[in-house]
Coordinates of C-alpha atoms and ligand atoms in Angstrom, one line a residue:
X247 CA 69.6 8.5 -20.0
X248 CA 68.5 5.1 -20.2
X249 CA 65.5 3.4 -19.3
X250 CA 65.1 3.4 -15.7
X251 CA 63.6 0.2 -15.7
X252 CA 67.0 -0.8 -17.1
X253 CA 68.6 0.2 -13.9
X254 CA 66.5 -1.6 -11.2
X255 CA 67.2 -5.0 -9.7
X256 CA 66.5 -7.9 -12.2
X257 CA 65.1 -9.2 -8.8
X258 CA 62.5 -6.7 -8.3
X259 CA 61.6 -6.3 -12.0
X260 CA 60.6 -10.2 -11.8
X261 CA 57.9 -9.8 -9.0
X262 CA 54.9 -8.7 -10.9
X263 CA 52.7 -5.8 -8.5
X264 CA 50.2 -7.3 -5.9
X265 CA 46.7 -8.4 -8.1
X266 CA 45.0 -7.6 -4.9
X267 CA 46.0 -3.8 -4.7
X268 CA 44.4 -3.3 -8.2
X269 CA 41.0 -4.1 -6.8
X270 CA 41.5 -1.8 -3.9
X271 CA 42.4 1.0 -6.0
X272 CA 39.5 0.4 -8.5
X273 CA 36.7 0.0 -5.1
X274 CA 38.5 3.0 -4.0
X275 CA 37.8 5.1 -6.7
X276 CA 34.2 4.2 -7.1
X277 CA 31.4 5.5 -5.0
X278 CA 29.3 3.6 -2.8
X279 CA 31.3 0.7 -2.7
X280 CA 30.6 -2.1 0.1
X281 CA 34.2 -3.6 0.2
X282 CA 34.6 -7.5 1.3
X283 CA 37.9 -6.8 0.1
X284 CA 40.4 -6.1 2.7
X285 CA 41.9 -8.1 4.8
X286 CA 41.8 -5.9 7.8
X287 CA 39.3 -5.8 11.4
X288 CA 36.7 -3.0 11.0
X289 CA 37.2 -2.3 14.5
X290 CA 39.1 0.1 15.7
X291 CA 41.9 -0.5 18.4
X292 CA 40.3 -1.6 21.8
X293 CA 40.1 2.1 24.0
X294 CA 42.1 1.2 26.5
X295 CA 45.1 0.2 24.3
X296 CA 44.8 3.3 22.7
X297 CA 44.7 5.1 26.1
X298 CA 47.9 3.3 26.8
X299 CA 49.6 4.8 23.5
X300 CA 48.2 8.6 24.8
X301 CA 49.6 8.0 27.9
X302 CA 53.3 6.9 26.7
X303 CA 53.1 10.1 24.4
X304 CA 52.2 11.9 27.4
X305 CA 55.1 10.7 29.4
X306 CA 57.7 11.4 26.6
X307 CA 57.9 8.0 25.7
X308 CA 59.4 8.8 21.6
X309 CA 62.8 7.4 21.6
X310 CA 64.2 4.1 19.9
X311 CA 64.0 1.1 21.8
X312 CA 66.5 -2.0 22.2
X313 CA 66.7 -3.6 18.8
X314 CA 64.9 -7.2 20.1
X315 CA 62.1 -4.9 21.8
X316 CA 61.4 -3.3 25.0
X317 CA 62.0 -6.4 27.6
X318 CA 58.5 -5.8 29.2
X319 CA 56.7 -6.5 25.9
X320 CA 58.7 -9.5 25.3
X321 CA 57.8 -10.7 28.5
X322 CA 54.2 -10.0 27.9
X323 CA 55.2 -12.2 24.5
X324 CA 56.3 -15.1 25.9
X325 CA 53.8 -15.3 28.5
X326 CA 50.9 -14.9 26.1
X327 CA 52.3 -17.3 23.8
X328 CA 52.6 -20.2 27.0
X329 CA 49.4 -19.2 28.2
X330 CA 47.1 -19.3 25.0
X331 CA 49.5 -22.1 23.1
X332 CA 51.6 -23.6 25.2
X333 CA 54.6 -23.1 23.8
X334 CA 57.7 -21.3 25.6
X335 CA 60.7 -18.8 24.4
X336 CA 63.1 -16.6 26.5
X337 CA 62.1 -13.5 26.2
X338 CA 65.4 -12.1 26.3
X339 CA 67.1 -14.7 23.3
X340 CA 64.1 -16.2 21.8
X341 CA 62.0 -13.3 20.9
X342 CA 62.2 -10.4 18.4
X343 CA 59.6 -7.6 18.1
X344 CA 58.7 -7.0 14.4
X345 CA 57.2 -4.4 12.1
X346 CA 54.5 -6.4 12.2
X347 CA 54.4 -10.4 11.0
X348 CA 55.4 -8.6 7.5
X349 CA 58.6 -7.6 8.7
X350 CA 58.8 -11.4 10.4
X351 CA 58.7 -13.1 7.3
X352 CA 60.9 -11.3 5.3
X353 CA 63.9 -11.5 8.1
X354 CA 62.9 -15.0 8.8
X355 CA 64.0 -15.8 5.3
X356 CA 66.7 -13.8 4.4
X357 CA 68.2 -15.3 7.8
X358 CA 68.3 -19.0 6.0
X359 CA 68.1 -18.5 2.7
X360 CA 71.2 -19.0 0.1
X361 CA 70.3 -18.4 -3.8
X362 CA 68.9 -21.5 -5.4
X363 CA 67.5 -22.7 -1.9
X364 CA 63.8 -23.4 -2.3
X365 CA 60.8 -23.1 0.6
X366 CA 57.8 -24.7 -0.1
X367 CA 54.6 -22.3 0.1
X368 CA 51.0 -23.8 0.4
X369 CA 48.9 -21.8 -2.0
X370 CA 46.1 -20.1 -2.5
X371 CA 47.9 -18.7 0.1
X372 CA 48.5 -14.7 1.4
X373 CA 50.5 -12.4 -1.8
X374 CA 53.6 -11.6 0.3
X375 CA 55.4 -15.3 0.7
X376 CA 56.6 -15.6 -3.0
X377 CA 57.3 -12.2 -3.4
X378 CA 59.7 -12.6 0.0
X379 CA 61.1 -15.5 -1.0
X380 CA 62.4 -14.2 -4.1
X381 CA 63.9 -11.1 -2.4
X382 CA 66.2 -13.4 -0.2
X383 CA 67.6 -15.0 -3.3
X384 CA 65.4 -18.2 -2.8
X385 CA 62.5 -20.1 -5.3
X386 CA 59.2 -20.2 -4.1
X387 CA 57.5 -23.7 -4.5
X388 CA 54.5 -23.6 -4.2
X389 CA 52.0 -26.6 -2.8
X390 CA 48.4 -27.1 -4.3
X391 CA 46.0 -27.3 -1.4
X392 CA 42.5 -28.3 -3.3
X393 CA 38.5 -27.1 -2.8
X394 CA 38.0 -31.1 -2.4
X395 CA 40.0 -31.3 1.1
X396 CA 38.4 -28.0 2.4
X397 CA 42.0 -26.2 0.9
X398 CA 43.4 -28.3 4.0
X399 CA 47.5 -28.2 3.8
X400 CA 48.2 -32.4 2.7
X401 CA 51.2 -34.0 4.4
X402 CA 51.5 -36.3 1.6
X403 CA 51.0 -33.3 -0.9
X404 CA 53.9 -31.3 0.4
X405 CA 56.3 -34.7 0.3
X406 CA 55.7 -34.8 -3.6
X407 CA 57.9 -31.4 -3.8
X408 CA 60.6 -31.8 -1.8
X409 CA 63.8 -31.6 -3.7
X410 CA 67.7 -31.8 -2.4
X411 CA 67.3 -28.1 -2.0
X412 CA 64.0 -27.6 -0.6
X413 CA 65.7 -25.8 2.2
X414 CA 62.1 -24.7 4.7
X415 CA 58.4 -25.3 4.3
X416 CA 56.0 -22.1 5.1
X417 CA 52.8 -22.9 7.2
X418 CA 49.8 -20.4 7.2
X419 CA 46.8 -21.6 9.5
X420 CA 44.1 -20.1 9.5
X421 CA 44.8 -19.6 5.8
X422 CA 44.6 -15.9 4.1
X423 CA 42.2 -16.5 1.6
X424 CA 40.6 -19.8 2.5
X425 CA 40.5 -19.6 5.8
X426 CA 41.1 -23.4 5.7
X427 CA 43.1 -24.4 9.3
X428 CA 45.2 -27.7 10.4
X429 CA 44.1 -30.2 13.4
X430 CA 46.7 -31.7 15.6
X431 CA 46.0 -35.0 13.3
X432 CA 47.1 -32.6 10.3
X433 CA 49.6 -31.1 11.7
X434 CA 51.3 -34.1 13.3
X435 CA 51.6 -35.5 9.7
X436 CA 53.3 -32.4 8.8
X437 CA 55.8 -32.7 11.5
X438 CA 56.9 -36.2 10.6
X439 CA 57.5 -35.0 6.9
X440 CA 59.7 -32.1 8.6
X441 CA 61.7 -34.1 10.6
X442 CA 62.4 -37.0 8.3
X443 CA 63.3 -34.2 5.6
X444 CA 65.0 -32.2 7.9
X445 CA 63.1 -29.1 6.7
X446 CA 63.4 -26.0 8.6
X447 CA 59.6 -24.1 9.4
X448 CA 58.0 -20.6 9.2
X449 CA 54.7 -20.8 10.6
X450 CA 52.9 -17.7 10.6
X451 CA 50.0 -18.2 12.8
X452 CA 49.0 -14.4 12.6
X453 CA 45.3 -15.7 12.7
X454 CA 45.7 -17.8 15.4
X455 CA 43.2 -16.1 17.7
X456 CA 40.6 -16.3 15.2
X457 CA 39.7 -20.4 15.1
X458 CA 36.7 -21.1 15.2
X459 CA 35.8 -24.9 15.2
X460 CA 39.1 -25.8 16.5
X461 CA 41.1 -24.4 19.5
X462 CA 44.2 -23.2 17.6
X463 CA 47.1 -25.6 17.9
X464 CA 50.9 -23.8 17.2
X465 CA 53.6 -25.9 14.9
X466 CA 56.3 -25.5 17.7
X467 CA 54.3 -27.1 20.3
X468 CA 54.7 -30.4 18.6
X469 CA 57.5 -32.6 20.1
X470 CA 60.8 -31.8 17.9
X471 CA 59.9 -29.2 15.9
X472 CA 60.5 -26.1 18.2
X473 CA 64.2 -26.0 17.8
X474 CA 63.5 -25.9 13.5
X475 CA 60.5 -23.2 13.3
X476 CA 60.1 -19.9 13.7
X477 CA 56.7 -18.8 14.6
X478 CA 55.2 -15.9 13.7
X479 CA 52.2 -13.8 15.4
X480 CA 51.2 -10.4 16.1
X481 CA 48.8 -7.7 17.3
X482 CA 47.8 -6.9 14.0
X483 CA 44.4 -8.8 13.3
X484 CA 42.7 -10.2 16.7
X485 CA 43.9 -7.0 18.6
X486 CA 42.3 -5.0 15.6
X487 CA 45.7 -3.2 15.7
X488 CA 47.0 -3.4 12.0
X489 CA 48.5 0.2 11.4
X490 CA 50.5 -0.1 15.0
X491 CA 53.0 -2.4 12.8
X492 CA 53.6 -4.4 15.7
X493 CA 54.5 -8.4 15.1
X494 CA 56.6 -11.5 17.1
X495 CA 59.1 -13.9 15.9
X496 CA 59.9 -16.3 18.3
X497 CA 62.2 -19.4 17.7
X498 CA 65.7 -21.0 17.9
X499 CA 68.0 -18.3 19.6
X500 CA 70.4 -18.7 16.6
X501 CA 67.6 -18.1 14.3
X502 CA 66.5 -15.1 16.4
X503 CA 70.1 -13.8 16.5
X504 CA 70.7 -14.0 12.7
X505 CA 67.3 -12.0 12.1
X506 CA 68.1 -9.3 15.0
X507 CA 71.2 -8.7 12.7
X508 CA 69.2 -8.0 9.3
X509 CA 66.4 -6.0 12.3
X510 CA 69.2 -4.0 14.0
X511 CA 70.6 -2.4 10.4
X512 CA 67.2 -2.5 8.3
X513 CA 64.6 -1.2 10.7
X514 CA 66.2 -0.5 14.1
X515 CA 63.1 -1.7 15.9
X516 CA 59.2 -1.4 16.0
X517 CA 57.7 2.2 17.6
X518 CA 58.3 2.5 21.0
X519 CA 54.3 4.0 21.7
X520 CA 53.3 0.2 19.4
X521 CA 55.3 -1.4 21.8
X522 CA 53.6 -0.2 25.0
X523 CA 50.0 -0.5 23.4
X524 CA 51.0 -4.0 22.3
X525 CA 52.2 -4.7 26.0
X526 CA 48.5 -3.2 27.9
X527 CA 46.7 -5.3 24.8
X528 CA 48.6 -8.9 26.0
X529 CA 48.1 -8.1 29.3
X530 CA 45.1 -6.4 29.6
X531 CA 42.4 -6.3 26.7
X532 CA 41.6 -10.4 26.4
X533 CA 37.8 -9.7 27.0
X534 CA 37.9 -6.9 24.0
X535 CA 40.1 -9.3 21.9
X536 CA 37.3 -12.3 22.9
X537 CA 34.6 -10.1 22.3
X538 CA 35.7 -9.4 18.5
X539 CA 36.3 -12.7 17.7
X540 CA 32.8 -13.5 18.8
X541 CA 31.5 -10.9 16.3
X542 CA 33.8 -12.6 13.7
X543 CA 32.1 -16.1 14.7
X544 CA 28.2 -14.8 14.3
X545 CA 29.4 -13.4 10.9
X546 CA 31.2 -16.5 9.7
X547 CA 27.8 -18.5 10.1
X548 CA 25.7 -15.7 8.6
X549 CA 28.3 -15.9 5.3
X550 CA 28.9 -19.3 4.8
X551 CA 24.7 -19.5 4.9
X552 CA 24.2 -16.6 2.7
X553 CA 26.9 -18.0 -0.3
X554 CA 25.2 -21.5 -0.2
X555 CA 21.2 -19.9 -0.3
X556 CA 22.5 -18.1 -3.1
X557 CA 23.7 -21.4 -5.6
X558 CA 27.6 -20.7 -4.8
X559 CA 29.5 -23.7 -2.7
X560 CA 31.2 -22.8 -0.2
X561 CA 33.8 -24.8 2.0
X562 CA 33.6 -23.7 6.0
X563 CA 36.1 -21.9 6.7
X564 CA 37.3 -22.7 9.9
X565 CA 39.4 -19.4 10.8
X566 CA 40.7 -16.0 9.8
X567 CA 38.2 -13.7 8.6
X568 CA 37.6 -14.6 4.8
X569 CA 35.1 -16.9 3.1
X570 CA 36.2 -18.7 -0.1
X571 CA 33.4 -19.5 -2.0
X572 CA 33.4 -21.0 -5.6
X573 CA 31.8 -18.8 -8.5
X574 CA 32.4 -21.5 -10.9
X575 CA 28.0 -22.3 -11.4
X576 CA 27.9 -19.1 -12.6
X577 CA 30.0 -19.4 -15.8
X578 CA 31.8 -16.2 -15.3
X579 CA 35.6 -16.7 -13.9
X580 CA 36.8 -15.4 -10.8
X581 CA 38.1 -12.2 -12.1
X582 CA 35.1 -11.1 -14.7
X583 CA 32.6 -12.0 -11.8
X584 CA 34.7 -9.6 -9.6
X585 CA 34.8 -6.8 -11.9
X586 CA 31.5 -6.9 -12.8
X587 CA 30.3 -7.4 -9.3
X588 CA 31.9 -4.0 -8.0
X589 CA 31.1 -2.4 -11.5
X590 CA 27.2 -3.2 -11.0
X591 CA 26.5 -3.8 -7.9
X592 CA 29.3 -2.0 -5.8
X593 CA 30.7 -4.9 -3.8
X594 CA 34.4 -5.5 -4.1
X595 CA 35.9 -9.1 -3.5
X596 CA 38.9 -10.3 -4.6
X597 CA 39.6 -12.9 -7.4
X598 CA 40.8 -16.2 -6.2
X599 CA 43.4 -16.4 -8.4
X600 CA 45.5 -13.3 -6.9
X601 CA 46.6 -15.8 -4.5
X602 CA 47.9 -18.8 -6.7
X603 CA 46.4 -20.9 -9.1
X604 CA 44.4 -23.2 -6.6
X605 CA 42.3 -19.8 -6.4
X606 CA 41.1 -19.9 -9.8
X607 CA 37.2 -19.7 -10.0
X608 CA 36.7 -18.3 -6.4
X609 CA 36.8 -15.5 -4.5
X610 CA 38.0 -14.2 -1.2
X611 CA 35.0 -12.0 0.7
X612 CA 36.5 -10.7 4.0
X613 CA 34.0 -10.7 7.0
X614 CA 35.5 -8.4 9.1
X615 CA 33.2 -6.2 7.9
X616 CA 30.0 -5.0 10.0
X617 CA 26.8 -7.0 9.4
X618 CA 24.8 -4.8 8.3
X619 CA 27.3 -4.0 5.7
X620 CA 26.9 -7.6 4.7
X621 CA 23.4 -8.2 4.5
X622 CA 23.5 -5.1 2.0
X623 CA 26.2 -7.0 0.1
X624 CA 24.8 -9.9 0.4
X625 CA 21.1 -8.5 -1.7
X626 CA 23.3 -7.1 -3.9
X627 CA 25.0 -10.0 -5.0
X628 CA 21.5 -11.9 -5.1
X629 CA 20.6 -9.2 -7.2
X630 CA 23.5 -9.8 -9.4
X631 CA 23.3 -13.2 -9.6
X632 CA 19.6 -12.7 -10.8
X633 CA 21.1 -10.3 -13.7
X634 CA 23.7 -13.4 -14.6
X635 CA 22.2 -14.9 -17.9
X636 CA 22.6 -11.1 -19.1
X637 CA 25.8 -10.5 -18.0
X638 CA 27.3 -13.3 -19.8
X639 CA 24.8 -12.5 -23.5
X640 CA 26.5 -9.2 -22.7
X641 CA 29.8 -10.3 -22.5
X642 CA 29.8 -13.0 -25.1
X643 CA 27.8 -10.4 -27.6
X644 CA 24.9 -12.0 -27.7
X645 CA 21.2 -10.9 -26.9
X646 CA 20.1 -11.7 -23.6
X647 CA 17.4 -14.4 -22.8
X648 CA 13.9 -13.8 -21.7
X649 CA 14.3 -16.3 -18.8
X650 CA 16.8 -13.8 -17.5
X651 CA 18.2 -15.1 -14.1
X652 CA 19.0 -18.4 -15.2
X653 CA 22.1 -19.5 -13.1
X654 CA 24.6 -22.5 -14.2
Ligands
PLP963 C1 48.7 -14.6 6.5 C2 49.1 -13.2 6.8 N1 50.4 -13.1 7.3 C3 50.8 -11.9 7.6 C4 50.1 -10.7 7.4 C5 50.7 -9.4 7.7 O1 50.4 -9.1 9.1 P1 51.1 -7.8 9.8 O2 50.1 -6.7 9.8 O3 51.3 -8.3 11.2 O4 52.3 -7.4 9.1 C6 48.8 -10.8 6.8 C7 48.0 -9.6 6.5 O5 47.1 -9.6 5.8 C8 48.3 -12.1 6.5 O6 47.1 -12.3 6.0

């Protein structure tokens, strides 16, 4: 027999594996780890959400729904969505119910994508867009966003790499890892490029409950631009609800229609207990959703001051749970001061670069993480940051100074 590698997909065999799964399997195998590495809540699933789930199980509630969703979560959807960003959808043609925003993505694209067409991917930016983009036969282009303009998505960036066959631009505010987000002001700019290049948009605004500075404005809300974007959200991170694999796209009805085909033969639809805890968490657990968020807030100031006492520059994020702080004045590059970090001190963070080449020479520390989980991170990495002029003798094979902690 052959190779077996021989036998796979050229397709697959050109996406290298996820750079951030590496780390978690090296934290996971090490003891004692603090891990700013994931990019999941720490809290669990609000009680009465869970209740709900109990109680459909209770009820016999274990069958397949209708491919779209059960009709009361998509109302729930479509309320939600007009009441917190006043936008609108049909709940019974303009909304699909996902395995979470994942599975949104992925059938967003394959629904508009022919081989050769290109989408246009901000970047650093979450693993998964390339990687999708290449399964449905399309080329990732990817869009620098720069430490300089807070890693803020330019309009005037994005119009440099539009080509005949740029075919859709992806949007992702608040920003997995920089947790950079985009104003109105940025955002109307956007649009105009959209329209006069007659792009079509995925915007997955998966963080959108976490904003911080700003109140959250959706793409689709703008005049125009509804009937080209799909928009993507879910329960999975301000509902704390990420293994429920439970997500919403919500656009065009032709768009939707298209997807609920790839849905209806790939996945059949999202759990039916997800579903009914998705529908009690829209409709009834705002004030546990609020109160997380707040947490995230408290921690996001206590970060943000904790990198910059500690030498390292850090932009504000203004969303999402991650802090992006540049390691660069410490001489070591993102992906030796990682590996060092988790192999002397036990913290885990993730290299910048794992996320595109605008990551190079930071690194993505996740906040949803409890504080007093932090502050012990945070003393380690003082600690290691005092150990840095030995690190780097160590490294380079030299002997170490007698000054010790210099920093660069
Ligand atoms: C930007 C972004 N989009 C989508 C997802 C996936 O979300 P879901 O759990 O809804 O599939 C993540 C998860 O980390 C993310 O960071």
């Amino acid at each position: 027999m052959t190779d077996f590698e021989d036998r796979l997909s050229p397709t697959v065999r050109a996406i290298p594996p996820s750079g951030i799964r590496r780390f978690f399997d090296l934290a996971a195998t090490t003891q004692g780890v603090i891990s700013l590495g994931v990019g999941e809540p720490d809290f669990v699933t609000p009680w009465r959400v869970r209740d709900a789930c109990v109680d459909a199980l209770e009820r016999g509630y274990t069958s397949y729904t209708s491919n779209r969703g059960l009709p009361a979560l998509r109302r729930a959807v479509a309320r939600y969505l007009e009441d917190r960003f006043r936008v609108s959808y049909n709940p019974d043609t303009e909304v699909l119910v996902t395995v979470g925003a994942s599975e949104g993505i992925d059938a967003a694209l394959r629904a508009i994508l022919s081989p050769g067409d290109e989408v246009l991917i901000p970047e650093p930016s979450y693993v998964s867009y390339g990687p999708c983009v290449q399964l449905a036969g399309g080329t990732p282009v990817y869009v620098p966003t720069r430490a300089e303009d807070q890693f803020k998505l330019k309009a005037s960036t994005i119009e440099r790499f539009i080509t005949p066959r740029t075919k859709a631009l992806l949007l992702s505010y608040p920003n997995n890892p920089t947790g950079a987000t985009l104003g109105e002001r940025d955002l109307e700019q956007i649009r105009a490029i959209v329209l006069k290049h007659d792009l079509l948009v995925i915007s997955d605004e998966i963080y959108a409950e976490l904003s911080y500075v700003l109140p959250h404005t959706s793409f689709p809300s703008l005049p125009g631009v509804r009937e080209r974007t799909m928009l993507l959200t879910g329960m999975s991170k301000a509902y704390a609800m990420t293994g429920w694999r439970v997500g919403f796209a919500t656009g065009p009805r032709a768009w939707i229609d298209a997807m609920v085909k790839i849905h209806q033969y790939t996945i059949l639809c999202a759990p039916i207990m997800s579903q009914m805890a998705a529908v009690e968490a829209l409709t009834k657990a705002s004030r546990e959703r609020d109160e997380m968020v707040a947490q995230y807030e408290e921690r996001r100031r206590l970060v943000v001051s904790a990198f910059r006492r500690m030498g390292l520059s850090c932009h504000e994020p203004e969303g999402a749970f991650y802090a992006f702080p540049s390691v660069k004045e410490t001489g070591l590059d993102d992906e030796v001061f990682a590996e060092e970090l988790l192999k002397r001190e036990k913290v885990a963070v993730v290299p910048g670069r794992v996320f595109g080449p605008g990551g190079v020479g930071h690194i993505r520390c996740s906040y949803a993480t409890g504080v007093d989980q932090l502050l012990e991170a945070f003393e380690r990495m003082e600690r290691f940051l005092e150990k840095l002029d030995d690190i780097r003798a160590e490294r380079e094979g030299r002997a170490p100074s007698s000054l010790g902690g210099a920093r660069r």
